[in-house]
PDB file of C-alpha atoms in Angstrom:
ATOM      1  CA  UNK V1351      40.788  54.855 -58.845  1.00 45.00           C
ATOM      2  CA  UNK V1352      42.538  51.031 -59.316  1.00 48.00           C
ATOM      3  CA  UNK V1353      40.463  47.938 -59.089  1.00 48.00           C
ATOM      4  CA  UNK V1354      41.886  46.031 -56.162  1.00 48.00           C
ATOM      5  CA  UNK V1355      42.189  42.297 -57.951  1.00 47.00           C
ATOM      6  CA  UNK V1356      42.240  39.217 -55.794  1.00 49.00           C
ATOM      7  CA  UNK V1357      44.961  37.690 -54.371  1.00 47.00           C
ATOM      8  CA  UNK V1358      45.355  34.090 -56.024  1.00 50.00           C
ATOM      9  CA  UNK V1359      48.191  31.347 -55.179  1.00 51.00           C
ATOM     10  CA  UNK V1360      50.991  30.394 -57.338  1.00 50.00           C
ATOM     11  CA  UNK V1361      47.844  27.603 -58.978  1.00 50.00           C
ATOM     12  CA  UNK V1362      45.432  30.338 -59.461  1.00 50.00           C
ATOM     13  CA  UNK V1363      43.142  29.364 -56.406  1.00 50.00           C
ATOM     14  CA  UNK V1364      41.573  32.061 -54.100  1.00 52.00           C
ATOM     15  CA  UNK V1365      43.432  32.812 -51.021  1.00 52.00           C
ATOM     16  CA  UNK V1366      41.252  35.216 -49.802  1.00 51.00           C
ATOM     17  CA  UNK V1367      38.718  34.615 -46.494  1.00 51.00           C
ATOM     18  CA  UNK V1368      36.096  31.981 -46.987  1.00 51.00           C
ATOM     19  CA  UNK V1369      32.523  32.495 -46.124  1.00 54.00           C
ATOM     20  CA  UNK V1370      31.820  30.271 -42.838  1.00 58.00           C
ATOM     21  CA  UNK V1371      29.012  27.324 -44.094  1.00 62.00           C
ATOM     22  CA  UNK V1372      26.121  27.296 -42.273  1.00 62.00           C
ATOM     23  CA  UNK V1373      26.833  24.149 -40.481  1.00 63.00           C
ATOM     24  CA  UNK V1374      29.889  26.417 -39.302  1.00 62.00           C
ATOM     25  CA  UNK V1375      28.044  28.993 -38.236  1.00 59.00           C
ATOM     26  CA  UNK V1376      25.525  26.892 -36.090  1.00 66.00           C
ATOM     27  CA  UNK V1377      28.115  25.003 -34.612  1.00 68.00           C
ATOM     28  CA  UNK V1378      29.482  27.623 -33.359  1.00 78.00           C
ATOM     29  CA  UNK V1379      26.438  29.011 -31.894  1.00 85.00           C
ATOM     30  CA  UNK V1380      25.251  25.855 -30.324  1.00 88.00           C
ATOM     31  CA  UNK V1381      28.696  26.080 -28.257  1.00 89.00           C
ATOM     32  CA  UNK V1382      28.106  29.268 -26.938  1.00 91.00           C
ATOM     33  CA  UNK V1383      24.196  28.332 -26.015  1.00 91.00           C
ATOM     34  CA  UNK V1384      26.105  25.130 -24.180  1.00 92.00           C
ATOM     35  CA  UNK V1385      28.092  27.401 -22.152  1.00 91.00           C
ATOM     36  CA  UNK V1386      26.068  29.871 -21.287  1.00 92.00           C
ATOM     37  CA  UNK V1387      23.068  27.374 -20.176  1.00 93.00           C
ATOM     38  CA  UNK V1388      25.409  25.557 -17.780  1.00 93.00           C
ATOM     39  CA  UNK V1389      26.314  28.662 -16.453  1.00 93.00           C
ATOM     40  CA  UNK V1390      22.760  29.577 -15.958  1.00 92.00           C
ATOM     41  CA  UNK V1391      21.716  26.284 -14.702  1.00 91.00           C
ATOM     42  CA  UNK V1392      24.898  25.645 -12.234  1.00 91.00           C
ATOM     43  CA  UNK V1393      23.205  29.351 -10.946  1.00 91.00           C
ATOM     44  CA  UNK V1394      19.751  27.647 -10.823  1.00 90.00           C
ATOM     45  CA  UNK V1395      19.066  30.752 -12.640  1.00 88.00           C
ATOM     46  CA  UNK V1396      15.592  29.534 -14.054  1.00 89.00           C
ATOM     47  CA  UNK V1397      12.387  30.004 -12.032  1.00 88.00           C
ATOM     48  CA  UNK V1398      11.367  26.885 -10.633  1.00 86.00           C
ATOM     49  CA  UNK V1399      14.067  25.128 -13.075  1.00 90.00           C
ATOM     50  CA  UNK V1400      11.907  25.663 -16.039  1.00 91.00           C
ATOM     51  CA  UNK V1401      13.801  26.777 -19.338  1.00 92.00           C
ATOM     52  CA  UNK V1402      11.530  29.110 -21.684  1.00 93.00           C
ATOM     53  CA  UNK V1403       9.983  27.605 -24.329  1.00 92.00           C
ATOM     54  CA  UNK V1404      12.317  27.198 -26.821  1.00 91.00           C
ATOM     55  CA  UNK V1405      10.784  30.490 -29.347  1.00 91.00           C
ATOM     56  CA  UNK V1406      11.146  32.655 -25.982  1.00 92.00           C
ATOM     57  CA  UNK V1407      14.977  31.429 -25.164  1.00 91.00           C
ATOM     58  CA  UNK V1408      16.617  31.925 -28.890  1.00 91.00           C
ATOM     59  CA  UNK V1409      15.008  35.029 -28.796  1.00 92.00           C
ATOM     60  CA  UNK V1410      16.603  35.888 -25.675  1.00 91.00           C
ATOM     61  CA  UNK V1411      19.883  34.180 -26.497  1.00 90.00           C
ATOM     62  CA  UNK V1412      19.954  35.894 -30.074  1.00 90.00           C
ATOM     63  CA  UNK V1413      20.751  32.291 -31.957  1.00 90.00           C
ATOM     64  CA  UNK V1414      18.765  30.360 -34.319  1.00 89.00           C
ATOM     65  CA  UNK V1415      16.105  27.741 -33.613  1.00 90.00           C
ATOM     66  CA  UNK V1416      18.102  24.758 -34.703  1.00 90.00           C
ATOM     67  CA  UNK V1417      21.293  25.231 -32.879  1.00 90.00           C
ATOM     68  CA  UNK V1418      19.640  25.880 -29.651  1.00 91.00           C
ATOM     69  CA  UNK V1419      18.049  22.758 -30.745  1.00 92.00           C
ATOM     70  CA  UNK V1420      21.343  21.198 -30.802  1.00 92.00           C
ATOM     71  CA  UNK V1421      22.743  22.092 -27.602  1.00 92.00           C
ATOM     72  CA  UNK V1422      19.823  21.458 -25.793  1.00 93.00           C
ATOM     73  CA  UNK V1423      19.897  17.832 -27.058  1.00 92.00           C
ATOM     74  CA  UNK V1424      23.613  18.037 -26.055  1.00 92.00           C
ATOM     75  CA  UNK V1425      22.884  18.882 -22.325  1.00 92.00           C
ATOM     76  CA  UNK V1426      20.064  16.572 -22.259  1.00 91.00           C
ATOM     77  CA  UNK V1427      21.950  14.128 -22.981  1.00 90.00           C
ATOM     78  CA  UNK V1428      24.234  15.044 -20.349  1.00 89.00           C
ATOM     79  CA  UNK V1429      21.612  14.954 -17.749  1.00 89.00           C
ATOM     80  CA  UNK V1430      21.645  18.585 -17.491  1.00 91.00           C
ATOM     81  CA  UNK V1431      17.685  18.896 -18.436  1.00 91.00           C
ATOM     82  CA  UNK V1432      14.935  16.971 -19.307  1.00 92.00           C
ATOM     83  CA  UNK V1433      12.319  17.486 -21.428  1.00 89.00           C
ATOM     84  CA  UNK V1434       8.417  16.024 -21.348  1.00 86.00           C
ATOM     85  CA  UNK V1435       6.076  16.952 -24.215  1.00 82.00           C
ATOM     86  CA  UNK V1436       3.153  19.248 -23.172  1.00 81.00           C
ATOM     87  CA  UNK V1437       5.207  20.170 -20.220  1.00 85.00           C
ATOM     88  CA  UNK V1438       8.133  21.794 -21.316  1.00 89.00           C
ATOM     89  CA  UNK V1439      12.005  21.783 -20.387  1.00 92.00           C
ATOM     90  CA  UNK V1440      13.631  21.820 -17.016  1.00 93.00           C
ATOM     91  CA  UNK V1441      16.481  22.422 -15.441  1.00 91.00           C
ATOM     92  CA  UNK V1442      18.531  18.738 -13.485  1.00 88.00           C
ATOM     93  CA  UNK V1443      17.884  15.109 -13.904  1.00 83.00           C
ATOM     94  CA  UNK V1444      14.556  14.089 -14.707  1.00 81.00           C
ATOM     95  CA  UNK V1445      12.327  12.761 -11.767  1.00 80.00           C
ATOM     96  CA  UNK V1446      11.757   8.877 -11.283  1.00 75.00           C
ATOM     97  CA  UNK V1447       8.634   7.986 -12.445  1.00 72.00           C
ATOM     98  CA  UNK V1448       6.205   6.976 -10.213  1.00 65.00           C
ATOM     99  CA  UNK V1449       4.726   3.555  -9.451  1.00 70.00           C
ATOM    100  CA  UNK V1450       1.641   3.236  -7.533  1.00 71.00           C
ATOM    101  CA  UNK V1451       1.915   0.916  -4.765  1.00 74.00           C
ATOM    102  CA  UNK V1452       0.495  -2.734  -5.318  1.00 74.00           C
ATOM    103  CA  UNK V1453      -2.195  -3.772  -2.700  1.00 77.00           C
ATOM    104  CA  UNK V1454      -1.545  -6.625  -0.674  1.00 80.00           C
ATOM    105  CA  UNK V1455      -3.149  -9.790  -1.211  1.00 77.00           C
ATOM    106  CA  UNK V1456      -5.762  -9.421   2.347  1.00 78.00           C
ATOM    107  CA  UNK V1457      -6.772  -5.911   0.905  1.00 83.00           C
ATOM    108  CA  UNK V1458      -7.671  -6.781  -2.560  1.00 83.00           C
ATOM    109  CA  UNK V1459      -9.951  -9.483  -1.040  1.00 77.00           C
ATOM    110  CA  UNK V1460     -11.529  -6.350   0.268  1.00 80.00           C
ATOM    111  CA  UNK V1461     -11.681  -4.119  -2.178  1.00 83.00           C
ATOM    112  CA  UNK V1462     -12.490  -7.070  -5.294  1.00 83.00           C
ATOM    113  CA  UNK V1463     -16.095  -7.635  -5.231  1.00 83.00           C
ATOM    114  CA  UNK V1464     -16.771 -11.822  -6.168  1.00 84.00           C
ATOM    115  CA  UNK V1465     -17.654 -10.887 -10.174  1.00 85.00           C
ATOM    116  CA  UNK V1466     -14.518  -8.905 -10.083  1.00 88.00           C
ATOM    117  CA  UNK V1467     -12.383 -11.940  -9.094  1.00 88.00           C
ATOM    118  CA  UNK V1468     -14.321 -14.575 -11.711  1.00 89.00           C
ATOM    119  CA  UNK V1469     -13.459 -11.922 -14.485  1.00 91.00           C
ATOM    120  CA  UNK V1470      -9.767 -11.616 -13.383  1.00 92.00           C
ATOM    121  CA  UNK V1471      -9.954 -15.659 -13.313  1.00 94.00           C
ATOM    122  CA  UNK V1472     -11.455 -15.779 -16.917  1.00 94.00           C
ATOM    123  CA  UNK V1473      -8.357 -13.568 -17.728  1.00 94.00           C
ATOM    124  CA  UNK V1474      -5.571 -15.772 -16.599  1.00 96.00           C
ATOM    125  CA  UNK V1475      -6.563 -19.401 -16.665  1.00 97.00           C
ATOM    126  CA  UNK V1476      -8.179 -20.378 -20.242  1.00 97.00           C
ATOM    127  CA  UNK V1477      -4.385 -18.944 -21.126  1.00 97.00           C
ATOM    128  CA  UNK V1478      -2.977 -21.355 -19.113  1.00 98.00           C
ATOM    129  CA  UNK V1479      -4.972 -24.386 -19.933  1.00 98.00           C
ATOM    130  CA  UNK V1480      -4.355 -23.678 -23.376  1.00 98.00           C
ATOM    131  CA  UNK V1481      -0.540 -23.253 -22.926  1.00 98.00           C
ATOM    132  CA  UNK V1482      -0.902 -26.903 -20.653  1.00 98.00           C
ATOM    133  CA  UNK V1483      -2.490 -28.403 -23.572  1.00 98.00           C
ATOM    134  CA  UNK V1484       0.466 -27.588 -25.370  1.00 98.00           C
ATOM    135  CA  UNK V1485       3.377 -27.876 -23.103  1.00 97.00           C
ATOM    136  CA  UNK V1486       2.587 -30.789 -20.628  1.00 97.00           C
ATOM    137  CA  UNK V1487       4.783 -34.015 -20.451  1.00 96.00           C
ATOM    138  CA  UNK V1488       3.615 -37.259 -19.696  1.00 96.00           C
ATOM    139  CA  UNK V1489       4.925 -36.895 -16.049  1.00 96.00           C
ATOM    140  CA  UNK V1490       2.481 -33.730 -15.665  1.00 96.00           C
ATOM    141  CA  UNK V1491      -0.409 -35.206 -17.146  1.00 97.00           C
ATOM    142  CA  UNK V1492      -0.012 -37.987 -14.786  1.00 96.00           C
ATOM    143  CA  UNK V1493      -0.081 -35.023 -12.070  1.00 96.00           C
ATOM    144  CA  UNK V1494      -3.230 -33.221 -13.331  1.00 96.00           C
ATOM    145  CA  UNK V1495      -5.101 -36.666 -13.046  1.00 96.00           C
ATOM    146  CA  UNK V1496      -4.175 -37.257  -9.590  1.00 95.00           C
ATOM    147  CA  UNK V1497      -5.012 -33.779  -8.723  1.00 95.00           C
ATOM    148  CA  UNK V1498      -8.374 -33.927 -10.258  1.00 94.00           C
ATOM    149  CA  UNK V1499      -9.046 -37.276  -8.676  1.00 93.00           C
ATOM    150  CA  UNK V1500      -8.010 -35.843  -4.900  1.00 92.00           C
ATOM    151  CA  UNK V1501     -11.140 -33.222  -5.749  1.00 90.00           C
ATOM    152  CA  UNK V1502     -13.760 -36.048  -4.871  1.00 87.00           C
ATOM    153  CA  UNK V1503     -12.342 -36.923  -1.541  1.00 86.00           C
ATOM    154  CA  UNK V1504     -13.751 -33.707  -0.029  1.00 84.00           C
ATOM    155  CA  UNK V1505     -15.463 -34.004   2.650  1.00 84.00           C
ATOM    156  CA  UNK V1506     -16.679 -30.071   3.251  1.00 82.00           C
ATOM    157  CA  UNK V1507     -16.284 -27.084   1.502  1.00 79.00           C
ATOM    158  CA  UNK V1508     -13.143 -25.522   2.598  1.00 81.00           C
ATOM    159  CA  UNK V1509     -11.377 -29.076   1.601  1.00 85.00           C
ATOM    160  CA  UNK V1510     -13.126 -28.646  -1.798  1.00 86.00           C
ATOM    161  CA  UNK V1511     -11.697 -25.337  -2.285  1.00 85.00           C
ATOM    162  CA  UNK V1512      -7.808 -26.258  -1.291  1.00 89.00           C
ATOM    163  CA  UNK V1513      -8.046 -29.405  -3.491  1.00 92.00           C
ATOM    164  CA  UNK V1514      -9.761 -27.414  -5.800  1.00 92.00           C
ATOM    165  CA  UNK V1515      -7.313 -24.029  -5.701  1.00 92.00           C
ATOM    166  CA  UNK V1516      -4.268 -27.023  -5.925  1.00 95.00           C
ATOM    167  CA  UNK V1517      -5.896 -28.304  -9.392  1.00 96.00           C
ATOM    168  CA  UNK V1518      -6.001 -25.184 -10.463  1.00 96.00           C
ATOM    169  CA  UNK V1519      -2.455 -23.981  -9.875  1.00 96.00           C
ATOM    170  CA  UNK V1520      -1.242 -27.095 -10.746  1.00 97.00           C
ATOM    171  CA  UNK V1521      -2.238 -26.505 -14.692  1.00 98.00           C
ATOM    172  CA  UNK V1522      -0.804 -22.874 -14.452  1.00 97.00           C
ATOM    173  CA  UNK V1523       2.132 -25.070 -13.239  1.00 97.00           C
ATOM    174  CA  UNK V1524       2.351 -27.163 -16.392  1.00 97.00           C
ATOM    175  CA  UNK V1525       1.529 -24.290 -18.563  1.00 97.00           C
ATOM    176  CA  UNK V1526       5.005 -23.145 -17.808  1.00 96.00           C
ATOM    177  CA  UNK V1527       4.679 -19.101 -17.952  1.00 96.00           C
ATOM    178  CA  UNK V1528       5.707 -17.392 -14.419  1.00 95.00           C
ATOM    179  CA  UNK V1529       3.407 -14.800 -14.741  1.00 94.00           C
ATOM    180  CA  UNK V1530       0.411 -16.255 -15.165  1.00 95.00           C
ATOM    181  CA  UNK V1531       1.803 -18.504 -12.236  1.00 95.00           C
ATOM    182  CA  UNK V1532       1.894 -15.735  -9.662  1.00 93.00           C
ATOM    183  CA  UNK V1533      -1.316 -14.069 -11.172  1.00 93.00           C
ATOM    184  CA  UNK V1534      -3.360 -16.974  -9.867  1.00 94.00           C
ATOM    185  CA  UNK V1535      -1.489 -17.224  -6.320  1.00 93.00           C
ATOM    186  CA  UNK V1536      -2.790 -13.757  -6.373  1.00 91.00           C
ATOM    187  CA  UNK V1537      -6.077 -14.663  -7.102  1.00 91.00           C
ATOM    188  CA  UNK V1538      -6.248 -17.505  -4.804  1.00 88.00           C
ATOM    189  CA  UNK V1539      -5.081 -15.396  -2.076  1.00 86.00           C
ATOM    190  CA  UNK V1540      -8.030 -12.661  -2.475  1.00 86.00           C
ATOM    191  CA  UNK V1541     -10.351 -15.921  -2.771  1.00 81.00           C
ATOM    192  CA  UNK V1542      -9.405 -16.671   1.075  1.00 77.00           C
ATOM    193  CA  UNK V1543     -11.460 -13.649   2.453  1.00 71.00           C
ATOM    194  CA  UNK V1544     -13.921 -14.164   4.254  1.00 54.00           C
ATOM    195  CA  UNK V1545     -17.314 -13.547   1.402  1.00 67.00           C
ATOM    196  CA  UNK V1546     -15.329 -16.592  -0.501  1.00 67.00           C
ATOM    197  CA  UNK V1547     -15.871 -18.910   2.269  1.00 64.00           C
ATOM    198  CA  UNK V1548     -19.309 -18.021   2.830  1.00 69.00           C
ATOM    199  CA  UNK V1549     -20.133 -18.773  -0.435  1.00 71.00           C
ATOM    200  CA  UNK V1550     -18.707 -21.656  -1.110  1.00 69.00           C
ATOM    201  CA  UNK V1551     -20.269 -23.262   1.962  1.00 68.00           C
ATOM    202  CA  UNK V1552     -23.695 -22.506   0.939  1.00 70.00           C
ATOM    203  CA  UNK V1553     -22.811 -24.385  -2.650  1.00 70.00           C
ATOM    204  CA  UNK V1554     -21.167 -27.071  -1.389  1.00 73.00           C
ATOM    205  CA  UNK V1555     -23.153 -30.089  -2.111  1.00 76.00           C
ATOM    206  CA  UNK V1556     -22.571 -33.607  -3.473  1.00 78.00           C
ATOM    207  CA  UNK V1557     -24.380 -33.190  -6.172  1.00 79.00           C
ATOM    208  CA  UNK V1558     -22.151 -29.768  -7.345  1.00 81.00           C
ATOM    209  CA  UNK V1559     -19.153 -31.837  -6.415  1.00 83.00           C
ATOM    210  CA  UNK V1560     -19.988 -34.433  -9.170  1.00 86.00           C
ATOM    211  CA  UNK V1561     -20.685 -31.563 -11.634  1.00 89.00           C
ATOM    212  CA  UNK V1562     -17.335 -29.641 -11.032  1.00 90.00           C
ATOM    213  CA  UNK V1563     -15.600 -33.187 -11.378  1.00 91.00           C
ATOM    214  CA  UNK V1564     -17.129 -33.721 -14.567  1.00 94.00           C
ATOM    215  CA  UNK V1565     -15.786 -30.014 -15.799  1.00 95.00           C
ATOM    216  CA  UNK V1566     -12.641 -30.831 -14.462  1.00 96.00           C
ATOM    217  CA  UNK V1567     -12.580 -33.675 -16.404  1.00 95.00           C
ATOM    218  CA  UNK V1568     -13.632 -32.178 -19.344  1.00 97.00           C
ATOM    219  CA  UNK V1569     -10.634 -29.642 -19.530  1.00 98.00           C
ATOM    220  CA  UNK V1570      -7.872 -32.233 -18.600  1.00 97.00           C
ATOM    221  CA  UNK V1571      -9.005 -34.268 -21.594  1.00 97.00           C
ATOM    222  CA  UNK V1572      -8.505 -31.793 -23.844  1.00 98.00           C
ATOM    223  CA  UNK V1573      -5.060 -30.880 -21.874  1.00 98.00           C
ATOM    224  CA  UNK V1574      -4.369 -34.917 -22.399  1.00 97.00           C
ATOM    225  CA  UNK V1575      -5.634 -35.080 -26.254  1.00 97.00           C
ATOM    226  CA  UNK V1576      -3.369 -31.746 -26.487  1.00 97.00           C
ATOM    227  CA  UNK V1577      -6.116 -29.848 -27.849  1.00 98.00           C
ATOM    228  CA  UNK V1578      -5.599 -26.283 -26.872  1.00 97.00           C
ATOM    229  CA  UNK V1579      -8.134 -24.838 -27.864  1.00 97.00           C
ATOM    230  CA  UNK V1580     -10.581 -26.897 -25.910  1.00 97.00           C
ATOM    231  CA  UNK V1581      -8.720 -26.746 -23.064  1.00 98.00           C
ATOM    232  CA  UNK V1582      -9.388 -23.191 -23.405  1.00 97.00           C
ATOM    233  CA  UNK V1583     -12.760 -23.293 -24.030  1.00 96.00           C
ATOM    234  CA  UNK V1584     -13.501 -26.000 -21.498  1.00 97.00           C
ATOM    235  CA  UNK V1585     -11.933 -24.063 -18.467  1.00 97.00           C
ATOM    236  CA  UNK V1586     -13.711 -20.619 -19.946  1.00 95.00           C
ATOM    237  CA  UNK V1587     -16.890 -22.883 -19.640  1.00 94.00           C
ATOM    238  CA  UNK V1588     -16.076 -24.325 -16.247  1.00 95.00           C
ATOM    239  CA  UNK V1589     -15.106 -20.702 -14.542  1.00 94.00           C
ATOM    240  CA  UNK V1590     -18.561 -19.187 -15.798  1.00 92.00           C
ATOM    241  CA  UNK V1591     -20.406 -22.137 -14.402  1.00 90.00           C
ATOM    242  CA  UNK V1592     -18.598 -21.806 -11.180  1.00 88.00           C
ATOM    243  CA  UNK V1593     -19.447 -18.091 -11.269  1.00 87.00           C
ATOM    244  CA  UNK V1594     -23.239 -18.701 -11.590  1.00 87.00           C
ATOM    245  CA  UNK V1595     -23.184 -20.990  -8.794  1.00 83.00           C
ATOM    246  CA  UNK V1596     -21.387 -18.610  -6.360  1.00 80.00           C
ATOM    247  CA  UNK V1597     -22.411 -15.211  -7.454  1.00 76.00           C
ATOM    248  CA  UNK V1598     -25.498 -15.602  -9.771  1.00 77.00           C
ATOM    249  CA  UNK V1599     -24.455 -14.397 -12.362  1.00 74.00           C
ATOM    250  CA  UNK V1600     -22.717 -15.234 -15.758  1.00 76.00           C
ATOM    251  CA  UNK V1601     -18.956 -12.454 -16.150  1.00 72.00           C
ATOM    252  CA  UNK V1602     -19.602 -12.737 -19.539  1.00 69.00           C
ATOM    253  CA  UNK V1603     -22.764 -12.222 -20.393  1.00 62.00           C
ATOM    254  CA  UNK V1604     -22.078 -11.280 -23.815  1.00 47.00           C
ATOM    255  CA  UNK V1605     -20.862 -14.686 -24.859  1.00 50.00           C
ATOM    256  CA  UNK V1606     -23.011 -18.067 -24.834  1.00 52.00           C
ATOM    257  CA  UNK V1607     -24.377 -19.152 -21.597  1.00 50.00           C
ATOM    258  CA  UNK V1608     -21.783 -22.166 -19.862  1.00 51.00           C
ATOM    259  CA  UNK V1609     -23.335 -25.557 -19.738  1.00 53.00           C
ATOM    260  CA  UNK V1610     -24.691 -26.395 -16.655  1.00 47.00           C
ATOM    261  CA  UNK V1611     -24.649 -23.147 -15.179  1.00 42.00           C
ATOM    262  CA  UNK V1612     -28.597 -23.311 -13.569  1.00 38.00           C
ATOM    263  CA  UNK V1613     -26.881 -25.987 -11.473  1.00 35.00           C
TER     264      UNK V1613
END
């Protein structure tokens, strides 16, 4: 019996078949996945459009875990499936996510009870006396002063609380961030119901007046002497003070007690 030898080329180099590389061999597979799963999902094929996990499907397919890797990447990113962890894989364009609708201004004033609104407050405007302190010209200083000084012409307490509201917004104005902006029209829009009126009249008295002025003053001087962290602190201060007075109770009870709060 002969030994067969190789075939070689005229250089001495093997011209015989080539052993396919493993990349080879995967890409190949992953093709044949690709075609067969848009067959099978163009035939809505899957029950309920849910693909087997992925274990159960190369078994089924006969292929290897990474190349059914591979094409399943490839449809996805084709829009052909989606995939959510600790859900699994489906079949089709993956469903717009869904936003919970906002409530309107009228039933948040519902909903909110008072402490709920002076902790929201506390959230949004020491920010945005601090960013004032920071970020106001001359011009808007000049505003903020006028603002303030409109406070003491109010003659009852639904005048107090426009002037009041119009301070307020106006150093979220000068602050300069959008957001925090329309945060406190928000807030000022639940503070119209009608609980927020009734309290307000029953602390509306000169006496109160003269101590918000003096808060008020308080925070635009640090806004003037661009201090921001006073500002901060000083409209922190003011907002828990105003919450004692209207509610009874201190937001944040945790830190030290506002000056002036028994007021």
């Amino acid at each position: 019996m002969q030994d067969h030898a190789k075939a070689v080329g005229p250089h001495g180099s093997d011209t015989g078949p080539h052993p396919e590389s493993e990349d080879e061999v995967v890409g190949g597979e992953r093709s044949r996945i690709e075609h067969d799963l848009r067959r099978r999902i163009a035939a809505d094929s899957f029950p309920g459009g849910r693909l087997p996990p992925e274990r159960l499907l190369a078994e089924e397919l006969g292929v290897g875990r990474r190349a059914l890797r591979e094409a399943l990447g490839v449809l996805e990113g084709e829009g052909r499936i989606w995939r959510r962890q600790g859900l699994g894989t489906f079949a089709g364009a993956p469903p717009a996510p869904i936003e919970p609708p906002i409530p309107r201004a009228d039933e948040l004033g519902r909903l909110a009870s008072p402490v709920a609104v002076m902790e929201a407050r506390l959230a949004v405007e020491p920010v945005a006396a601090r960013l004032a302190a920071m970020r106001a010209t001359q011009a808007q200083l000049d505003q903020l002063q006028r603002a303030a000084q409109r406070t003491f012409s109010a003659r009852s307490a639904q005048d107090y609380e426009d002037l009041d509201s119009h301070l307020h917004r106006t150093i979220a104005e000068v602050a300069g961030n959008v957001l925090l902006l329309s945060m406190l029209d928000l807030l000022s829009r639940v503070r119209r119901e009608a609980r927020w009126g009734q309290m307000r009249a029953a602390s509306f008295s000169p006496s109160r007046l003269e101590r918000l002025g003096a808060e008020h003053t308080a925070i635009l001087e640090a806004i003037t002497d661009r201090d921001p962290a006073r500002a901060e602190t000083e409209m922190r201060r003011h907002l828990r003070a105003v919450a004692v007075r209207l509610v009874g109770m201190d937001p944040l009870p945790l830190l030290p007690p506002p000056e002036g709060g028994e007021s």
